[in-house]
PDB file of C-alpha atoms in Angstrom:
ATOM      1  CA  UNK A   1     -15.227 -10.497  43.493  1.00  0.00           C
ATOM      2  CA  UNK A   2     -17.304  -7.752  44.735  1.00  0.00           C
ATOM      3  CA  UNK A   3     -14.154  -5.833  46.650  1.00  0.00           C
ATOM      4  CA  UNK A   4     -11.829  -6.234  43.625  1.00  0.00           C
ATOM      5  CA  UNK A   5     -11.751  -2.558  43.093  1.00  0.00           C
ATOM      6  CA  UNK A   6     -11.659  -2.900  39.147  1.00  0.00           C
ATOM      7  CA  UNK A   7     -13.826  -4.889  36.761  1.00  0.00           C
ATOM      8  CA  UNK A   8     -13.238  -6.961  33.992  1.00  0.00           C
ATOM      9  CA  UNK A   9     -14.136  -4.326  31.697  1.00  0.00           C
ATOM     10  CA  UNK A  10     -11.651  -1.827  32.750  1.00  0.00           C
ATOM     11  CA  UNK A  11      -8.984  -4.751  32.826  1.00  0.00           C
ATOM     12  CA  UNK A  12      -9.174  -5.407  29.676  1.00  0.00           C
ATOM     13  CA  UNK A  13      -9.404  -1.895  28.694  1.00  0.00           C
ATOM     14  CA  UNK A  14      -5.742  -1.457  30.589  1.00  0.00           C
ATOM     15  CA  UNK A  15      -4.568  -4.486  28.577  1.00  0.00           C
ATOM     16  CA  UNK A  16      -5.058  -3.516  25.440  1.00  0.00           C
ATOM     17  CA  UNK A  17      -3.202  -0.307  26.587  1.00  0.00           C
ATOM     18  CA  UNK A  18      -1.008  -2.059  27.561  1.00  0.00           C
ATOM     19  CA  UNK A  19      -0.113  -4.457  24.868  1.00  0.00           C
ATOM     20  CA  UNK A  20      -0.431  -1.774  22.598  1.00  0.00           C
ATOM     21  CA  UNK A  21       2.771   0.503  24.566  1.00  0.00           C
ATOM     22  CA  UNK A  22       4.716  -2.722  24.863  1.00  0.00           C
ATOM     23  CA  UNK A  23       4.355  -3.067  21.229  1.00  0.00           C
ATOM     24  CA  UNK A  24       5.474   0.527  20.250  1.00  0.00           C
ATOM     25  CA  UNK A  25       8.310   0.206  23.139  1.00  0.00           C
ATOM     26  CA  UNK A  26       9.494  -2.727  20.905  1.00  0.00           C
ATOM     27  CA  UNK A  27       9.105  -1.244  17.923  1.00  0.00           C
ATOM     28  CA  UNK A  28       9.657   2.381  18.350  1.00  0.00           C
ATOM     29  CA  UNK A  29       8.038   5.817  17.427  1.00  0.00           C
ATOM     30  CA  UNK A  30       9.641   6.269  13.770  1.00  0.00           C
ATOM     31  CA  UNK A  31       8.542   2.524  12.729  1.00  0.00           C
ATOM     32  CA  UNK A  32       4.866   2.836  14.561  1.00  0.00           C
ATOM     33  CA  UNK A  33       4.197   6.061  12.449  1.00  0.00           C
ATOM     34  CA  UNK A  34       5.629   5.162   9.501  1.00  0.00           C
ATOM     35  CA  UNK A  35       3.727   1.713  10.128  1.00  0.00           C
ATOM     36  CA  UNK A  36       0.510   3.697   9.907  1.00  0.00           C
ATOM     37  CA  UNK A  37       1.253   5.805   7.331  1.00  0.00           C
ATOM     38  CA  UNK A  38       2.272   3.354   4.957  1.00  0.00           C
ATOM     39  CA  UNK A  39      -1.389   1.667   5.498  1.00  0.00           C
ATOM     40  CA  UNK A  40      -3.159   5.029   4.991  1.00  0.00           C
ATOM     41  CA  UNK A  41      -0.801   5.992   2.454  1.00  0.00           C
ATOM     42  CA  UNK A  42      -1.688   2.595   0.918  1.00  0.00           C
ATOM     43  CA  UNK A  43      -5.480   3.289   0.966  1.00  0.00           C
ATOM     44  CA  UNK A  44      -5.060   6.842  -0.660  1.00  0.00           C
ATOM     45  CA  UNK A  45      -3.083   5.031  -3.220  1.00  0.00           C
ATOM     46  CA  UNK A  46      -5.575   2.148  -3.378  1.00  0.00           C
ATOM     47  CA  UNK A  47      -8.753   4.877  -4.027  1.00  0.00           C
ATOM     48  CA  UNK A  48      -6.371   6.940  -6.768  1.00  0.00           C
ATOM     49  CA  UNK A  49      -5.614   4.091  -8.485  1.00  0.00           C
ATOM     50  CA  UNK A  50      -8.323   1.881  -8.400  1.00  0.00           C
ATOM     51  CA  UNK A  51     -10.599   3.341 -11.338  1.00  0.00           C
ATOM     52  CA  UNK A  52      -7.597   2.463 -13.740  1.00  0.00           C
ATOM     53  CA  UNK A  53      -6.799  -0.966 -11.943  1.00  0.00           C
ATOM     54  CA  UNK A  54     -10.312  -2.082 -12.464  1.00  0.00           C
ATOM     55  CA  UNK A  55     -10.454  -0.819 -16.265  1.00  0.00           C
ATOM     56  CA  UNK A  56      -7.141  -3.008 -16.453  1.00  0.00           C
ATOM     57  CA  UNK A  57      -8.667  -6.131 -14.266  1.00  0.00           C
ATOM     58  CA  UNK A  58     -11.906  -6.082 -16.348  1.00  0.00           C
ATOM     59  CA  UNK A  59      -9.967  -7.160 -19.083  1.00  0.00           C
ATOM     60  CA  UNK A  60      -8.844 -10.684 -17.368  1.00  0.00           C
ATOM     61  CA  UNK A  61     -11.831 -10.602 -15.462  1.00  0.00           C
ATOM     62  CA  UNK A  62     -15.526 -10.884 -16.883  1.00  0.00           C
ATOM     63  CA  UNK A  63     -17.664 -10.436 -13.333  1.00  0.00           C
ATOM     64  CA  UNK A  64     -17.661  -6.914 -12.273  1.00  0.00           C
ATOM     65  CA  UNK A  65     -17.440  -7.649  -8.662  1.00  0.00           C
ATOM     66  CA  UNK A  66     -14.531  -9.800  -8.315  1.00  0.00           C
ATOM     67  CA  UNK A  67     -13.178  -7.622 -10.887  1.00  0.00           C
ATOM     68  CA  UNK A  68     -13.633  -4.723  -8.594  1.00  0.00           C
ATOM     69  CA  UNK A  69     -12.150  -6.334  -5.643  1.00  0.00           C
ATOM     70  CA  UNK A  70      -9.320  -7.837  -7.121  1.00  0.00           C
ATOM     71  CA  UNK A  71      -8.675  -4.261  -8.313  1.00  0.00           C
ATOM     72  CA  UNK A  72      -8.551  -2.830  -5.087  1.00  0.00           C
ATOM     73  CA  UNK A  73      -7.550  -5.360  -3.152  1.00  0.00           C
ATOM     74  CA  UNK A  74      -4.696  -5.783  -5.591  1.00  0.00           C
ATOM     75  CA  UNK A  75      -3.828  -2.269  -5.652  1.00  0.00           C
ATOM     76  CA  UNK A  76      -3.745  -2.429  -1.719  1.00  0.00           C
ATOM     77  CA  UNK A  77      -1.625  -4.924  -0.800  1.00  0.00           C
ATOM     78  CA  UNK A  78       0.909  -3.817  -3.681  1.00  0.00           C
ATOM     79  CA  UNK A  79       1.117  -0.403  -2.065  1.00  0.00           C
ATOM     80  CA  UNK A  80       1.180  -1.610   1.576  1.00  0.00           C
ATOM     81  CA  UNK A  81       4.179  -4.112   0.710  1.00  0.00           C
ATOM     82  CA  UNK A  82       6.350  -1.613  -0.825  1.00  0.00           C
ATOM     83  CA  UNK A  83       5.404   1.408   1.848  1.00  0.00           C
ATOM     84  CA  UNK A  84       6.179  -0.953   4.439  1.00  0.00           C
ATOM     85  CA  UNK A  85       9.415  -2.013   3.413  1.00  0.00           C
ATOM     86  CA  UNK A  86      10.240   1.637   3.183  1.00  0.00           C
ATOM     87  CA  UNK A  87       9.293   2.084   6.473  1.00  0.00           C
ATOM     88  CA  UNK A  88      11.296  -0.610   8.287  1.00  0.00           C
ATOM     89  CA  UNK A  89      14.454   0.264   6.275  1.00  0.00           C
ATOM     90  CA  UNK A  90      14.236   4.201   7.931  1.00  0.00           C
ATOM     91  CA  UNK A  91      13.178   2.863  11.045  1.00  0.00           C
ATOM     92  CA  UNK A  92      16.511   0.333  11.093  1.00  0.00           C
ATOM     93  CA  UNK A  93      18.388   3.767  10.164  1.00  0.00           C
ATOM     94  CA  UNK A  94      16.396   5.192  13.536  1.00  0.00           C
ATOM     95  CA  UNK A  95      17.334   3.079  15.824  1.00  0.00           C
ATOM     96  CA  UNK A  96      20.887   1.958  15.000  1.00  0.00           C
ATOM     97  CA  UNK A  97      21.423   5.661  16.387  1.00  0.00           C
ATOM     98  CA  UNK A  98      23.105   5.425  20.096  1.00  0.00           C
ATOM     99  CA  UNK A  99      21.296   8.836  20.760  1.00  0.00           C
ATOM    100  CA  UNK A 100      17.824   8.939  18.598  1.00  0.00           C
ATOM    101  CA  UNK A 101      17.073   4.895  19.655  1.00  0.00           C
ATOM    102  CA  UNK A 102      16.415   5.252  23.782  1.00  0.00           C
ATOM    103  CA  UNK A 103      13.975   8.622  22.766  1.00  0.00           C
ATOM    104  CA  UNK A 104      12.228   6.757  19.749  1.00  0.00           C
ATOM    105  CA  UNK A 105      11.450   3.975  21.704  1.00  0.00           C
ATOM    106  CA  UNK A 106      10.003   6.265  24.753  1.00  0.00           C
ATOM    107  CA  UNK A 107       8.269   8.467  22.277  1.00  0.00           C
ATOM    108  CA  UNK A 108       7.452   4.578  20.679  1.00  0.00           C
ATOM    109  CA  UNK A 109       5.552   3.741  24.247  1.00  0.00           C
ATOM    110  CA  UNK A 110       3.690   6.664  24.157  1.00  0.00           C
ATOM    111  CA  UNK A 111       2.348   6.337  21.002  1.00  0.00           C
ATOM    112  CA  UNK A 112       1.083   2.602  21.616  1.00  0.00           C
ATOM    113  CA  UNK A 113      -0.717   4.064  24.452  1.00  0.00           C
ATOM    114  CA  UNK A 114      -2.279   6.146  22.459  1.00  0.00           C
ATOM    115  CA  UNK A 115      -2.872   3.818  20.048  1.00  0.00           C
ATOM    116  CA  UNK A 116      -4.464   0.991  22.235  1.00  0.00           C
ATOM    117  CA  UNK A 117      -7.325   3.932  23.110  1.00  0.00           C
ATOM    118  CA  UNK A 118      -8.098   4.618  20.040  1.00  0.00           C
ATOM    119  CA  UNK A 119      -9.035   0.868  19.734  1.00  0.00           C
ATOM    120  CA  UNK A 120     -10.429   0.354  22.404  1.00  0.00           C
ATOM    121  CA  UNK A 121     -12.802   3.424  21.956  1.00  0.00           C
ATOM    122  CA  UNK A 122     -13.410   2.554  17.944  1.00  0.00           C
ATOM    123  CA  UNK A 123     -14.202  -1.022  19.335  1.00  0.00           C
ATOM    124  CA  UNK A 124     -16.732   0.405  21.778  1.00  0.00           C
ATOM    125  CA  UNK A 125     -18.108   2.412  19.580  1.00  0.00           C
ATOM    126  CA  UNK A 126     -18.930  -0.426  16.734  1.00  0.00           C
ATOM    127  CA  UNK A 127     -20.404  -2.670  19.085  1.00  0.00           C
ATOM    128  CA  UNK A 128     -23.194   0.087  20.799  1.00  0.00           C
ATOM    129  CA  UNK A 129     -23.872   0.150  16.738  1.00  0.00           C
ATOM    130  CA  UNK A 130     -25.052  -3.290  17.414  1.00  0.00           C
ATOM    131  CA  UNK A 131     -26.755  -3.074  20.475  1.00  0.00           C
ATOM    132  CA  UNK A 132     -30.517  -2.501  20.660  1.00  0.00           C
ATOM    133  CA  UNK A 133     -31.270   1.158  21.609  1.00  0.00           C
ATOM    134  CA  UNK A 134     -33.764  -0.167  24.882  1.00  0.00           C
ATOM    135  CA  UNK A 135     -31.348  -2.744  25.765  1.00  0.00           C
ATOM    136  CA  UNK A 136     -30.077  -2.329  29.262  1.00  0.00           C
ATOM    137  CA  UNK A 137     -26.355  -2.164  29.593  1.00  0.00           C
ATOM    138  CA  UNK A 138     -24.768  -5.161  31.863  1.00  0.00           C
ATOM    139  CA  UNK A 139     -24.103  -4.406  35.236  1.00  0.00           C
ATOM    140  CA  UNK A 140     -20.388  -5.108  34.499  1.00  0.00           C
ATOM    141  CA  UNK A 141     -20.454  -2.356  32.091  1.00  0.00           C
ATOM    142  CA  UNK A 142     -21.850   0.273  33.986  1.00  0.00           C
ATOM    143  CA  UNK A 143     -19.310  -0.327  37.091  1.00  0.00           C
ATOM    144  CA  UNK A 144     -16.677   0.221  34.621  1.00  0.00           C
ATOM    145  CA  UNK A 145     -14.852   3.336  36.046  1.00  0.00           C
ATOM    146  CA  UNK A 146     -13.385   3.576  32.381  1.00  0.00           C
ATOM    147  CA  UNK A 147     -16.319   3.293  30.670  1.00  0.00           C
ATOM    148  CA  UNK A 148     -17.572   6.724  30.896  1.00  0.00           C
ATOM    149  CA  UNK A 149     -14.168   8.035  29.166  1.00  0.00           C
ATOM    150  CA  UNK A 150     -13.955   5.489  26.255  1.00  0.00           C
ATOM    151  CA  UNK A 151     -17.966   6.949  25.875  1.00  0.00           C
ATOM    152  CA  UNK A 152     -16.713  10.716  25.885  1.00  0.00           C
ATOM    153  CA  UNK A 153     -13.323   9.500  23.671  1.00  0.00           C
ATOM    154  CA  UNK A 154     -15.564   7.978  21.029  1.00  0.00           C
ATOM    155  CA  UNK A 155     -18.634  11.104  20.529  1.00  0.00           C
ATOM    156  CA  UNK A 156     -14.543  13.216  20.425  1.00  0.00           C
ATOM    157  CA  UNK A 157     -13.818  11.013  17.456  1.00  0.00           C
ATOM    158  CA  UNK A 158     -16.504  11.326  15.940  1.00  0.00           C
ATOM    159  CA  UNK A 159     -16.749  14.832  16.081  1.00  0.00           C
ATOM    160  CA  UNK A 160     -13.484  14.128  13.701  1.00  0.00           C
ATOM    161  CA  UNK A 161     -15.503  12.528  10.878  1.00  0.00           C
ATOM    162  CA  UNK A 162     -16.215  14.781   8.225  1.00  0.00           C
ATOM    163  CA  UNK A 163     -20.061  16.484   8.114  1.00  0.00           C
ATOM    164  CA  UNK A 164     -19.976  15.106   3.755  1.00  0.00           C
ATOM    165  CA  UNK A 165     -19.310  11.553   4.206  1.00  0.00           C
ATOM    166  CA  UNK A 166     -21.670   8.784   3.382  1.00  0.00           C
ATOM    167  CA  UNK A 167     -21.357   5.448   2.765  1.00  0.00           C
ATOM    168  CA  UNK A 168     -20.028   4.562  -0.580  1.00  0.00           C
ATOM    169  CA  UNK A 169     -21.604   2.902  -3.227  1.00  0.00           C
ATOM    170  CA  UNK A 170     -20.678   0.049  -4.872  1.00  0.00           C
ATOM    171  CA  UNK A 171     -19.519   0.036  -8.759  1.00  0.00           C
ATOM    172  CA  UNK A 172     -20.937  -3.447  -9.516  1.00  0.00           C
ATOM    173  CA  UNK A 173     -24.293  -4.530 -10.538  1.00  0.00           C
ATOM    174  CA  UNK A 174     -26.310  -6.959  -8.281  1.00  0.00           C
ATOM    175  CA  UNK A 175     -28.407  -9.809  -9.854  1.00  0.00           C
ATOM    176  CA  UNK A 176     -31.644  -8.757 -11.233  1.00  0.00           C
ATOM    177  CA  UNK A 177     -33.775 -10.518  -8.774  1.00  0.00           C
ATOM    178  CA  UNK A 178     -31.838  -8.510  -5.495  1.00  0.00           C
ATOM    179  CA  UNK A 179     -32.143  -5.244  -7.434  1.00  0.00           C
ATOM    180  CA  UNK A 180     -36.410  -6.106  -7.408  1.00  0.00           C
ATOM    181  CA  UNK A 181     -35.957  -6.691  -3.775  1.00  0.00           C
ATOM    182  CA  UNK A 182     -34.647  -3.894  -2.735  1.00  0.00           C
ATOM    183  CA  UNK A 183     -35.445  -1.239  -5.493  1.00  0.00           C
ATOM    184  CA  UNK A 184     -38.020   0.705  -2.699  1.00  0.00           C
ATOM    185  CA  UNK A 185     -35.377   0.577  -0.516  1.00  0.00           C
ATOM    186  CA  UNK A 186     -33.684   3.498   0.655  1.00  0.00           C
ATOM    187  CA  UNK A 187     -32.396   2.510   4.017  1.00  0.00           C
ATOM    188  CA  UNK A 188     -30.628   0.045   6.088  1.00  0.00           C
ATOM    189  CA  UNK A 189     -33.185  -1.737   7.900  1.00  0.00           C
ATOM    190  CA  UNK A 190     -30.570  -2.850  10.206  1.00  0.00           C
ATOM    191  CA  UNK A 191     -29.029   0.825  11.730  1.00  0.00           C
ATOM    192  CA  UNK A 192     -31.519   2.912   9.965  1.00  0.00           C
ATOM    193  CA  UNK A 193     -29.111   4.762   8.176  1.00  0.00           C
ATOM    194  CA  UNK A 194     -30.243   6.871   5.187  1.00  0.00           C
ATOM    195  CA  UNK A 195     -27.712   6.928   2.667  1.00  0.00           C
ATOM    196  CA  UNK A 196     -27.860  10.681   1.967  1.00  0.00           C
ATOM    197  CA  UNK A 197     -27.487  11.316   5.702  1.00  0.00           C
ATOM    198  CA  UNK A 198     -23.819  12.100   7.625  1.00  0.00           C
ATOM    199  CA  UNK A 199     -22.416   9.366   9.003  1.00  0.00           C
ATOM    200  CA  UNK A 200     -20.373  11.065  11.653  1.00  0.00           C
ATOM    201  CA  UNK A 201     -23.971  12.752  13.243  1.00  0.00           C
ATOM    202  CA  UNK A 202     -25.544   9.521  12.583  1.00  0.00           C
ATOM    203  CA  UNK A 203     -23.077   7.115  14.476  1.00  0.00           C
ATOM    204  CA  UNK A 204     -22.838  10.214  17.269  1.00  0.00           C
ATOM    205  CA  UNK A 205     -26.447   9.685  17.762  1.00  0.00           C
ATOM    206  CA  UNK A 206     -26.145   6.162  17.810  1.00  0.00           C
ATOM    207  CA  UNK A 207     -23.526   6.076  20.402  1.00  0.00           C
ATOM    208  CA  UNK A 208     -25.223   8.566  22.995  1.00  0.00           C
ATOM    209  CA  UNK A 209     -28.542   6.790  22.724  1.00  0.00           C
ATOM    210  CA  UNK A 210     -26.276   3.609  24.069  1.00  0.00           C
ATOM    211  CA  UNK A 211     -24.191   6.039  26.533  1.00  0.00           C
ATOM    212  CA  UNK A 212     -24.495   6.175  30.663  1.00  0.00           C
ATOM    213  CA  UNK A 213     -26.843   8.852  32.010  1.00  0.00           C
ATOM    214  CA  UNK A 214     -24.380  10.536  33.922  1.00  0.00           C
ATOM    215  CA  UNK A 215     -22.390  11.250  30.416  1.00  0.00           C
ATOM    216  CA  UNK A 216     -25.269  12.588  28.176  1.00  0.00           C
TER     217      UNK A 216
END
């Protein structure tokens, strides 16, 4: 196992990759995008909505917190459906064309490359969240010759993250006995997080505290 000159880390690194570029080669470049933009157009519509869904939902609904999530949950998955049936209809138009269908599903390929690193580099980056800041990183890990890029890809994405976001808070009251518990409370005990502090510098931090030497 020793002269296999790649580790398990990067080869499942390479197969996400490359799942995710078979996957847009099937599907192709018009259908991938519009794939994604129906789910973030879906969110947007999800957050404009929602105050007015949950006024509506409280009415059917006495608990505030199922109220609240079957509001935006609701609101969601009604937006997604529709968007996404939009999408595959102009994507059918896409790729019934003899000259647009070869390029979209090239450009399609591409795009799930891209794609597949941008998971694999989010999923890095959630589990160092996890990870104990004086834990030592398996030796698996750091002979990973892909490694030290999915590091350097994820402090790049977060550099992305807007300097005014912080976590949201919720619109539903807790039981009167978890509000006592944590009424002194003003951080996460788990990740330390403050909740007036950025969450892109925060996360950053986070991550190069779990990062290789050689990529501080």
């Amino acid at each position: 196992m020793e002269d296999i000159p790649i580790n398990v880390l990067d080869i499942v690194i390479l197969v996400v990759a490359g799942l995710s570029a078979i996957v847009g080669l099937i599907r192709g470049f018009v259908r991938e995008v519009l794939s994604l933009a129906a789910w973030i157009g879906a969110g947007w519509l999800a957050l404009t909505f929602y105050p007015d869904s949950r006024v509506w939902t409280l009415g059917y609904i006495e608990n505030e917190m199922w109220a609240s999530i079957v509001a935006g949950g609701g609101s969601f998955l009604f937006s997604l459906v529709v968007l996404t049936i939009i999408a595959r209809l102009i994507s059918k138009m896409v790729q019934s064309s003899a000259l647009v269908g070869p390029l979209d599903r090239t450009l399609g390929m591409l795009f799930g490359i891209l794609r597949g690193a941008v998971l694999v580099i989010l999923g890095y980056t959630f589990t160092m969240m996890l990870v104990d800041e004086d834990s030592k990183k398996p030796q698996w890990a750091a002979d990973s010759r892909l490694l030290p890029q999915v590091e350097e890809g994820a402090v790049l994405l977060l550099d992305i993250v807007p300097a005014d976001i912080t976590l949201p808070e919720l619109e539903f009251e807790l039981p009167d006995e978890d509000i006592e518990d944590k009424s002194g409370a003003d951080t996460n005990d788990e990740f330390g997080y403050t909740p007036d502090e950025d969450i892109g510098q925060f996360l950053k931090q986070k991550l190069r505290d779990q990062m290789t030497p050689e990529n501080e």
